[in-house]
PDB file of C-alpha atoms in Angstrom:
ATOM      1  CA  MET M   1      94.143 118.036 101.120  1.00 38.00           C
ATOM      2  CA  LEU M   2      94.501 114.527  98.706  1.00 48.00           C
ATOM      3  CA  MET M   3      95.302 111.294 100.181  1.00 60.00           C
ATOM      4  CA  GLY M   4      98.475 109.910  98.728  1.00 83.00           C
ATOM      5  CA  PHE M   5      99.230 106.394  98.311  1.00 90.00           C
ATOM      6  CA  LEU M   6     101.816 106.911 101.169  1.00 91.00           C
ATOM      7  CA  LYS M   7     100.796 107.481 105.114  1.00 92.00           C
ATOM      8  CA  GLU M   8     102.485 109.763 107.596  1.00 92.00           C
ATOM      9  CA  LYS M   9     103.952 107.209 109.156  1.00 94.00           C
ATOM     10  CA  ASP M  10     105.098 105.198 106.101  1.00 92.00           C
ATOM     11  CA  ILE M  11     106.956 108.414 105.013  1.00 93.00           C
ATOM     12  CA  LYS M  12     108.707 108.491 108.203  1.00 96.00           C
ATOM     13  CA  TYR M  13     109.841 105.055 107.848  1.00 95.00           C
ATOM     14  CA  ILE M  14     111.003 105.093 104.649  1.00 95.00           C
ATOM     15  CA  LYS M  15     112.746 108.922 105.233  1.00 95.00           C
ATOM     16  CA  ASP M  16     114.469 107.157 108.101  1.00 96.00           C
ATOM     17  CA  LEU M  17     115.470 104.344 105.912  1.00 95.00           C
ATOM     18  CA  PHE M  18     116.863 106.456 103.221  1.00 94.00           C
ATOM     19  CA  GLU M  19     119.076 108.637 105.496  1.00 94.00           C
ATOM     20  CA  LYS M  20     120.251 105.512 106.715  1.00 95.00           C
ATOM     21  CA  ASN M  21     120.859 103.688 103.412  1.00 93.00           C
ATOM     22  CA  LEU M  22     121.370 105.955 100.653  1.00 90.00           C
ATOM     23  CA  SER M  23     124.686 107.253  99.802  1.00 90.00           C
ATOM     24  CA  GLY M  24     124.481 108.540  96.361  1.00 91.00           C
ATOM     25  CA  ASP M  25     121.651 109.464  94.031  1.00 93.00           C
ATOM     26  CA  VAL M  26     119.321 107.038  92.657  1.00 94.00           C
ATOM     27  CA  ASN M  27     117.952 107.371  89.268  1.00 94.00           C
ATOM     28  CA  LEU M  28     114.357 106.488  89.034  1.00 96.00           C
ATOM     29  CA  ILE M  29     113.321 106.305  85.204  1.00 96.00           C
ATOM     30  CA  LEU M  30     109.687 105.541  84.702  1.00 98.00           C
ATOM     31  CA  PHE M  31     108.182 105.022  81.455  1.00 98.00           C
ATOM     32  CA  VAL M  32     104.687 105.057  80.744  1.00 98.00           C
ATOM     33  CA  ASP M  33     101.697 105.044  78.132  1.00 98.00           C
ATOM     34  CA  THR M  34      98.371 106.502  77.725  1.00 96.00           C
ATOM     35  CA  PRO M  35      95.493 105.773  80.181  1.00 93.00           C
ATOM     36  CA  ASP M  36      93.863 103.520  77.668  1.00 95.00           C
ATOM     37  CA  LYS M  37      96.954 101.229  77.067  1.00 96.00           C
ATOM     38  CA  CYS M  38      98.486 101.351  80.581  1.00 97.00           C
ATOM     39  CA  GLN M  39      95.945 100.756  83.614  1.00 96.00           C
ATOM     40  CA  TYR M  40      98.371 101.322  86.482  1.00 95.00           C
ATOM     41  CA  CYS M  41     100.510 104.155  85.021  1.00 97.00           C
ATOM     42  CA  LYS M  42      98.847 107.313  86.765  1.00 96.00           C
ATOM     43  CA  ASP M  43      99.302 105.263  90.027  1.00 95.00           C
ATOM     44  CA  THR M  44     102.680 104.320  89.411  1.00 96.00           C
ATOM     45  CA  VAL M  45     103.874 108.236  88.619  1.00 97.00           C
ATOM     46  CA  GLU M  46     101.904 109.047  91.605  1.00 95.00           C
ATOM     47  CA  LEU M  47     103.439 106.667  94.329  1.00 96.00           C
ATOM     48  CA  LEU M  48     106.720 106.962  92.672  1.00 97.00           C
ATOM     49  CA  THR M  49     106.657 110.849  92.811  1.00 97.00           C
ATOM     50  CA  GLU M  50     105.460 110.958  96.619  1.00 95.00           C
ATOM     51  CA  LEU M  51     108.310 108.493  97.067  1.00 96.00           C
ATOM     52  CA  ALA M  52     110.879 110.899  95.243  1.00 97.00           C
ATOM     53  CA  ASN M  53     109.691 113.740  97.233  1.00 97.00           C
ATOM     54  CA  ILE M  54     110.653 111.667 100.567  1.00 97.00           C
ATOM     55  CA  ASN M  55     114.518 112.347  99.840  1.00 96.00           C
ATOM     56  CA  PRO M  56     116.310 114.748  97.439  1.00 96.00           C
ATOM     57  CA  LYS M  57     118.837 111.820  96.186  1.00 95.00           C
ATOM     58  CA  LEU M  58     116.085 110.253  94.489  1.00 96.00           C
ATOM     59  CA  LYS M  59     115.633 111.840  91.090  1.00 96.00           C
ATOM     60  CA  LEU M  60     112.222 110.608  89.132  1.00 98.00           C
ATOM     61  CA  THR M  61     112.376 111.123  85.377  1.00 97.00           C
ATOM     62  CA  VAL M  62     108.619 110.023  83.366  1.00 98.00           C
ATOM     63  CA  TYR M  63     109.085 109.163  79.873  1.00 98.00           C
ATOM     64  CA  ASP M  64     106.038 108.676  77.391  1.00 98.00           C
ATOM     65  CA  ILE M  65     107.086 105.259  76.120  1.00 98.00           C
ATOM     66  CA  ASN M  66     105.727 106.287  72.629  1.00 97.00           C
ATOM     67  CA  LYS M  67     107.597 109.570  72.598  1.00 98.00           C
ATOM     68  CA  ASN M  68     110.969 108.572  74.096  1.00 98.00           C
ATOM     69  CA  GLN M  69     110.856 104.875  71.952  1.00 97.00           C
ATOM     70  CA  LYS M  70     115.013 105.795  71.887  1.00 97.00           C
ATOM     71  CA  GLU M  71     115.487 105.936  75.753  1.00 95.00           C
ATOM     72  CA  ALA M  72     112.905 103.383  76.175  1.00 96.00           C
ATOM     73  CA  LYS M  73     115.293 100.915  73.553  1.00 96.00           C
ATOM     74  CA  PHE M  74     118.505 102.160  75.250  1.00 93.00           C
ATOM     75  CA  LEU M  75     117.263 101.176  78.555  1.00 92.00           C
ATOM     76  CA  GLY M  76     115.718  97.939  77.612  1.00 94.00           C
ATOM     77  CA  VAL M  77     111.748  98.597  78.529  1.00 96.00           C
ATOM     78  CA  ASP M  78     109.215  97.283  76.221  1.00 96.00           C
ATOM     79  CA  LYS M  79     106.329  97.446  78.714  1.00 96.00           C
ATOM     80  CA  THR M  80     104.412 100.270  80.869  1.00 98.00           C
ATOM     81  CA  PRO M  81     104.971 100.853  83.540  1.00 98.00           C
ATOM     82  CA  GLY M  82     108.415 100.078  83.458  1.00 97.00           C
ATOM     83  CA  LEU M  83     110.907 101.319  85.877  1.00 96.00           C
ATOM     84  CA  VAL M  84     114.493 101.385  85.578  1.00 95.00           C
ATOM     85  CA  ILE M  85     116.869 101.969  88.677  1.00 93.00           C
ATOM     86  CA  GLY M  86     120.375 102.768  89.006  1.00 90.00           C
ATOM     87  CA  GLY M  87     122.918 105.235  90.030  1.00 81.00           C
ATOM     88  CA  LYS M  88     124.978 107.782  88.531  1.00 74.00           C
ATOM     89  CA  LYS M  89     125.541 105.891  85.102  1.00 69.00           C
ATOM     90  CA  ILE M  90     124.755 102.129  85.578  1.00 71.00           C
ATOM     91  CA  TYR M  91     120.906 101.441  85.215  1.00 69.00           C
ATOM     92  CA  ASN M  92     120.830  97.523  86.453  1.00 78.00           C
ATOM     93  CA  VAL M  93     117.204  96.898  88.339  1.00 87.00           C
ATOM     94  CA  TYR M  94     114.083  97.083  86.419  1.00 89.00           C
ATOM     95  CA  TYR M  95     110.562  96.957  87.392  1.00 90.00           C
ATOM     96  CA  PHE M  96     107.608  96.413  85.780  1.00 92.00           C
ATOM     97  CA  GLY M  97     104.087  97.319  86.925  1.00 90.00           C
ATOM     98  CA  ILE M  98     102.703  99.056  89.820  1.00 89.00           C
ATOM     99  CA  PRO M  99     105.322  98.199  93.092  1.00 88.00           C
ATOM    100  CA  ALA M 100     102.441  98.128  95.441  1.00 83.00           C
ATOM    101  CA  GLY M 101     101.876  95.877  98.410  1.00 80.00           C
ATOM    102  CA  HIS M 102     105.041  93.354  99.172  1.00 77.00           C
ATOM    103  CA  GLU M 103     106.479  94.678  95.811  1.00 83.00           C
ATOM    104  CA  PHE M 104     106.340  98.088  97.500  1.00 84.00           C
ATOM    105  CA  ALA M 105     108.677  96.817 100.146  1.00 83.00           C
ATOM    106  CA  ALA M 106     111.064  95.005  97.663  1.00 81.00           C
ATOM    107  CA  LEU M 107     111.402  98.191  95.803  1.00 83.00           C
ATOM    108  CA  LEU M 108     112.441  99.801  98.969  1.00 81.00           C
TER     109      LEU M 108
END
């Protein structure tokens, strides 16, 4: 089995945190680019996929910033990896770069 970014104890903690605090769906919209233009895009996709698999209220959508320029412009994303977080219709939290280390705690 391949090791992911999240350890089992971290997954349990995050699962409990989400069960207590997530009242509605959360959309994670990630814009990525090719590996030669975005060093951390692949790892960011893997990390956010693991995170989204913890709770069904998290909905991850991954867009190629080159193929989905209209969506990127609409949401105000011009760098990769670029993450937009929101509820049903409002997207007001932006994160650029891989959310690792201390940044991961802020993401939660």
